[in-house]
Amino acid sequence: MAQTATLGLADVQALARRIFASLGFGAVDAGILADTIMRAERDGPRSHGLFMLPAYASSVRSGWADPRGVPNLERPRPGRLEVDGGNNFAQISMARYRDDLIAAARELGVATLSIRNSHHIAALRGDIEPIAAQGLIALMFVASRLWLAPWRGRRRVFGTNPMAFACPRPDGPPIVWDMASSAVALTDLRLAASQGHAAPADAILDAQGNPTTDPRAIESGGMLLPFGGHKGMAVALMVEILAAALTGGNLALEDQSAKTPGAMSARGGQLMLVLDPAGAGGASFGRRVAMLIGAIEGNGEARVPGDGRLARRAAAERDGVTVDAALLDRLNKLG
Ligand code: NDP
């Protein structure tokens, strides 16, 4: 029997849409979330694509996330869009208010979209690229579940707290990178555990606070470590403040998901900060971004951060993606 199957991106999207619809999401929202899954399969990281779908299902079926929750926007100040995400997934709020955010940034030069009472377990790159594709710069911060110990600490304090950056590039696709504050993304660790691989050194501690490379330690009281030691801890702290303390979402320390069996997402917050570069730095912004890119490309083995997604995208659009047959079987039973 074949161990893998090849799916076109339209098949991935249709499969995901069907599952989200069967979980109770409305047609538009199921399409938005299916797009999130398809983008991760296409651009990477695939750990946040079809492999992540059971986590969405688990959060919904446990009653922790509400597939029918409707976001609500308030605008307390010019350039500040504040959303109650209705206990639904944050992509739905972002898709609904993206045009308002872009319009505010164009008018005022800078605008923020903050979302609370919402869930986010996806790769950030898919959310942020559409902003830069409209000629704007964006930064994004997401507060997640309690997994990360501070550098040299022995107890969890932070989520894996990812952040992302996107910027228009003259004559090319936007620069887009995103990354966790942890040395290794939790989902990649779970994928490593499911495939029998070891975790990198300096990435996790066991429940007693001892270093280990056994990815299974994370499921029995272990904790993740920040990337780059004290520097990653500083980033995790910043993300926690911007995405949770500022938005009104839950800090990782306040997260109640562990008390709901099956909950796989934090009701943390998300912050998107958008800047309009028009007129900035005189007329030289685009030219100087191009100068930076030119200095990276062709420089030994260096490449522009995030450009790996473009090669993966081209391959996935051409050849489709190879999906593990056991995962496909599991997904087909989901909905
Ligand atoms: P990686 O360390 O794999 O990659 C971080 C960034 O660096 C990516 O943009 C990647 O893009 C880029 N990159 C990788 N290798 C190179 C290289 N050699 N040269 C230049 N750039 C490079 O990411 P993480 O493991 O930290 O995070 C994985 C994903 O998990 C992210 O998408 C993140 O958003 C997501 N995440 C989501 C969470 C949530 O709660 N929603 C929580 C934590 C993580 P590319 O390879 O395309 O160039």
XYZ file of C-alpha atoms and ligand atoms in Angstrom:
383
model
C 0.000 0.000 0.000
C 1.273 3.540 -0.841
C 2.688 5.342 2.193
C 2.143 8.786 0.686
C -0.249 10.539 -1.638
C 0.326 13.602 -3.819
C -2.231 16.379 -3.528
C -2.581 19.503 -5.652
C -2.979 22.760 -3.710
C -6.631 22.991 -4.739
C -7.141 19.492 -3.259
C -5.456 20.582 -0.016
C -7.713 23.613 0.184
C -10.847 21.599 -0.597
C -9.992 18.946 1.998
C -9.311 21.584 4.662
C -12.453 23.544 3.773
C -14.558 20.404 4.070
C -13.115 19.623 7.502
C -13.562 23.181 8.794
C -17.153 23.210 7.516
C -17.832 19.890 9.264
C -16.478 21.427 12.486
C -19.173 24.109 12.328
C -17.390 27.049 10.689
C -19.504 29.052 8.226
C -18.609 28.821 4.535
C -16.579 32.066 4.409
C -14.669 31.337 7.620
C -13.977 27.728 6.561
C -12.497 29.148 3.344
C -10.275 31.596 5.265
C -8.898 28.840 7.508
C -8.498 26.428 4.599
C -6.415 29.113 2.900
C -4.200 29.264 6.016
C -3.625 25.496 5.793
C -2.970 25.593 2.053
C -0.435 28.454 2.414
C 1.532 26.477 5.019
C 1.550 23.378 2.781
C 2.656 25.536 -0.150
C 5.207 27.881 1.477
C 6.111 25.983 4.653
C 6.306 25.237 7.432
C 4.317 22.114 6.618
C 4.096 21.377 10.336
C 1.471 24.170 10.333
C -0.432 22.793 7.333
C -2.516 19.598 7.202
C -0.560 18.230 10.180
C -2.072 21.059 12.296
C -5.702 20.421 11.268
C -6.384 17.916 14.083
C -5.348 20.631 16.583
C -7.994 23.012 15.198
C -10.546 20.193 15.396
C -9.542 19.337 18.935
C -9.821 22.956 20.146
C -13.275 23.269 18.567
C -14.635 19.895 19.673
C -13.495 20.495 23.246
C -15.678 23.625 23.270
C -12.599 25.813 23.848
C -12.821 27.683 20.521
C -16.109 28.782 18.948
C -16.414 28.164 15.186
C -19.487 30.414 15.073
C -17.902 33.267 17.059
C -18.281 36.617 15.292
C -15.527 39.254 15.602
C -16.391 42.783 16.668
C -14.341 45.901 15.818
C -13.931 49.022 17.931
C -11.882 52.081 16.939
C -11.030 53.887 20.181
C -8.438 56.140 18.507
C -7.420 57.018 14.962
C -5.212 54.256 13.601
C -6.078 51.824 16.384
C -8.366 48.932 15.419
C -9.289 46.777 18.411
C -11.107 43.507 17.823
C -12.852 41.056 20.116
C -12.307 37.894 18.103
C -15.483 36.213 19.373
C -13.442 33.259 20.704
C -12.877 32.217 17.090
C -9.590 31.868 15.177
C -7.691 35.120 14.580
C -7.363 34.686 10.805
C -11.099 35.336 10.556
C -10.717 38.728 12.276
C -7.657 39.566 10.195
C -9.378 38.762 6.908
C -12.464 40.717 7.921
C -10.603 43.887 8.938
C -7.509 43.766 6.698
C -8.829 46.399 4.297
C -9.713 48.736 7.196
C -6.216 48.305 8.619
C -4.584 49.032 5.269
C -6.789 52.094 4.715
C -5.920 53.456 8.193
C -2.168 52.927 7.613
C -2.352 54.696 4.256
C -4.216 57.626 5.778
C -2.200 58.049 8.976
C 1.147 56.501 8.075
C 0.830 53.905 10.848
C -2.008 51.729 12.190
C -2.457 48.700 14.430
C -4.917 45.820 14.528
C -5.080 44.203 17.944
C -7.140 41.077 18.509
C -8.122 39.469 21.806
C -10.429 36.586 22.746
C -9.056 34.728 19.725
C -6.901 31.730 18.798
C -3.871 31.437 16.506
C -1.976 28.215 15.861
C -0.822 28.893 12.304
C 2.331 30.143 10.607
C 2.341 33.949 10.645
C 3.829 34.364 7.178
C 0.504 33.692 5.471
C -1.211 36.465 7.448
C 1.407 39.121 6.911
C 2.396 38.713 3.250
C -0.897 40.163 1.915
C -0.160 43.447 3.742
C 3.285 43.839 2.149
C 1.824 42.809 -1.212
C -0.148 46.082 -0.938
C 3.071 48.105 -0.571
C 3.079 48.393 3.242
C 5.490 47.255 5.958
C 4.035 45.001 8.663
C 5.133 43.520 11.957
C 3.094 40.829 13.681
C 3.218 39.351 17.180
C 1.254 36.369 18.551
C 0.930 35.235 22.171
C 0.705 31.473 22.508
C 0.477 28.703 25.115
C 2.694 28.352 28.170
C 5.715 26.343 26.994
C 8.824 28.504 27.225
C 11.156 28.852 30.192
C 13.182 32.070 30.499
C 16.881 31.672 29.737
C 18.499 30.028 32.788
C 15.070 29.539 34.394
C 13.400 26.296 35.494
C 9.705 27.122 35.129
C 7.616 28.090 32.110
C 6.765 31.798 31.762
C 6.137 32.526 28.057
C 4.449 31.082 25.035
C 6.484 30.110 21.990
C 5.523 33.642 20.927
C 6.187 33.999 17.200
C 6.789 37.252 15.365
C 6.841 38.144 11.687
C 8.057 40.936 9.425
C 7.016 41.790 5.890
C 8.206 44.537 3.568
C 7.608 45.332 -0.095
C 10.586 44.607 -2.343
C 11.076 46.639 -5.489
C 10.443 44.462 -8.571
C 9.804 41.274 -6.604
C 7.670 39.477 -4.071
C 7.653 40.927 -0.530
C 10.364 40.136 1.985
C 8.570 37.966 4.582
C 10.040 36.148 7.541
C 8.449 34.681 10.645
C 9.833 32.744 13.562
C 9.074 31.437 17.034
C 10.794 32.790 20.165
C 11.661 29.208 21.014
C 14.756 27.509 19.621
C 12.397 25.003 17.966
C 8.700 25.478 17.127
C 6.526 23.193 19.278
C 4.852 21.657 16.227
C 8.214 20.820 14.691
C 9.140 19.113 17.965
C 5.932 17.079 17.887
C 6.624 16.194 14.269
C 10.163 15.111 15.283
C 8.723 12.987 18.098
C 6.202 11.349 15.746
C 9.027 10.525 13.308
C 11.434 9.261 15.989
C 13.943 12.122 15.516
C 15.909 13.816 18.303
C 15.486 17.479 19.250
C 18.462 19.804 18.760
C 20.710 20.491 21.754
C 19.817 23.572 23.856
C 16.189 23.480 22.709
C 14.348 21.788 25.602
C 14.532 21.004 29.295
C 12.860 18.048 30.971
C 10.378 18.452 33.836
C 13.247 18.702 36.317
C 14.896 21.512 34.335
C 17.675 19.339 32.884
C 18.747 19.680 29.224
C 17.556 16.831 26.974
C 17.266 16.030 23.269
C 14.292 13.676 23.697
C 11.350 15.538 22.085
C 8.894 13.397 24.092
C 10.043 15.184 27.279
C 7.899 18.131 26.253
C 4.714 16.072 26.775
C 5.669 15.118 30.331
C 6.266 18.445 32.049
C 9.280 19.559 30.014
C 9.714 23.032 28.572
C 11.099 24.789 25.542
C 14.062 27.174 25.621
C 14.319 30.496 23.785
C 16.469 30.731 20.630
C 19.801 32.464 21.129
C 19.752 32.314 24.934
C 19.041 35.674 26.597
C 18.337 37.335 23.225
C 15.419 35.019 22.418
C 14.099 35.480 25.939
C 14.045 39.246 25.342
C 12.048 38.711 22.148
C 9.610 36.370 23.947
C 9.065 39.042 26.616
C 8.426 41.715 24.005
C 5.943 39.517 22.127
C 4.119 38.652 25.357
C 3.772 42.370 26.178
C 2.693 43.473 22.689
C 0.450 40.544 21.755
C -1.142 39.814 25.131
C -0.698 42.620 27.688
C -1.437 45.335 25.116
C -4.278 43.617 23.227
C -6.143 42.295 26.284
C -5.462 38.682 25.255
C -4.279 36.181 27.846
C -0.658 36.078 28.921
C 0.735 32.552 28.687
C 0.753 32.607 32.499
C -3.017 33.301 32.459
C -3.876 30.759 29.775
C -6.599 28.349 30.871
C -6.402 25.943 27.914
C -4.672 23.238 29.964
C -7.834 22.988 32.085
C -9.969 22.086 29.051
C -9.159 18.585 27.809
C -8.561 18.735 24.069
C -7.838 22.486 23.900
C -4.784 22.977 21.671
C -4.745 26.767 21.298
C -4.260 29.715 23.634
C -6.860 32.438 23.890
C -3.870 34.746 23.591
C -3.759 37.954 21.608
C -2.384 39.067 18.262
C -1.000 42.437 17.199
C -0.381 43.619 13.645
C 1.503 46.911 13.232
C 1.431 48.428 9.746
C 3.565 51.305 8.415
C 3.227 53.064 5.079
C 6.719 53.629 3.628
C 5.410 56.122 1.060
C 7.540 59.241 1.388
C 9.680 57.718 4.137
C 13.433 58.230 3.916
C 12.885 60.732 1.122
C 12.159 58.864 -2.072
C 14.949 56.414 -1.385
C 13.190 53.670 0.603
C 12.724 51.156 -2.217
C 16.145 51.818 -3.695
C 17.866 51.236 -0.369
C 15.874 48.055 0.361
C 17.051 46.828 -3.038
C 20.643 47.751 -2.082
C 20.377 45.615 1.071
C 18.938 42.660 -0.808
C 21.667 42.952 -3.421
C 24.310 42.841 -0.689
C 22.870 39.585 0.700
C 22.239 37.758 -2.555
C 25.378 36.261 -4.052
C 27.154 36.737 -0.723
C 28.543 33.257 -0.100
C 25.710 30.931 0.889
C 23.569 33.754 2.352
C 19.997 34.321 1.234
C 17.277 36.809 2.079
C 15.347 35.628 5.171
C 12.084 34.036 4.144
C 12.915 33.610 0.472
C 13.019 29.843 0.975
C 9.224 29.993 0.822
C 9.332 31.195 -2.779
C 11.187 28.117 -3.999
C 8.852 25.856 -1.989
C 5.859 27.739 -3.405
C 7.009 27.260 -6.980
C 7.591 23.536 -6.414
C 4.233 23.026 -4.678
C 2.364 24.905 -7.395
C 4.084 22.787 -10.021
C 4.128 19.348 -8.391
C 1.601 19.472 -5.541
C 2.580 18.241 -2.077
C 3.327 14.762 -0.792
C 1.157 13.852 2.181
C 1.654 10.966 4.556
C -1.093 8.377 3.945
C -1.704 7.884 7.671
C -2.257 11.641 8.120
C -4.609 11.691 5.148
C -6.544 8.788 6.603
C -6.791 10.616 9.946
C -7.974 13.792 8.214
C -10.583 11.970 6.160
C -12.041 10.643 9.416
C -12.189 14.201 10.825
C -14.796 15.486 8.444
P 12.468 28.711 11.294
O 13.601 28.795 12.232
O 12.276 27.499 10.494
O 12.577 29.922 10.244
C 12.569 31.246 10.667
C 12.645 32.178 9.478
O 13.951 32.128 8.918
C 11.691 31.817 8.363
O 11.106 32.972 7.839
C 12.585 31.114 7.347
O 12.035 31.286 6.059
C 13.897 31.834 7.508
N 15.075 31.025 7.207
C 15.278 29.719 7.492
N 16.485 29.341 7.100
C 17.087 30.438 6.554
C 18.353 30.685 5.962
N 19.264 29.728 5.810
N 18.623 31.927 5.505
C 17.712 32.900 5.620
N 16.481 32.731 6.165
C 16.185 31.507 6.632
O 11.100 29.095 12.042
P 10.600 28.639 13.500
O 10.894 27.201 13.697
O 11.069 29.604 14.506
O 9.021 28.834 13.341
C 8.292 27.963 12.489
C 6.905 28.479 12.248
O 6.076 28.291 13.367
C 6.760 29.942 11.861
O 6.039 29.972 10.643
C 5.949 30.558 12.978
O 5.079 31.585 12.533
C 5.165 29.365 13.480
N 4.744 29.466 14.878
C 3.432 29.742 15.179
C 3.014 29.815 16.485
C 1.617 30.182 16.839
O 1.266 30.140 18.021
N 0.785 30.552 15.897
C 3.937 29.549 17.601
C 5.294 29.333 17.177
C 5.666 29.256 15.863
P 12.428 30.461 4.736
O 12.859 29.084 5.148
O 11.162 30.449 3.942
O 13.514 31.255 4.090
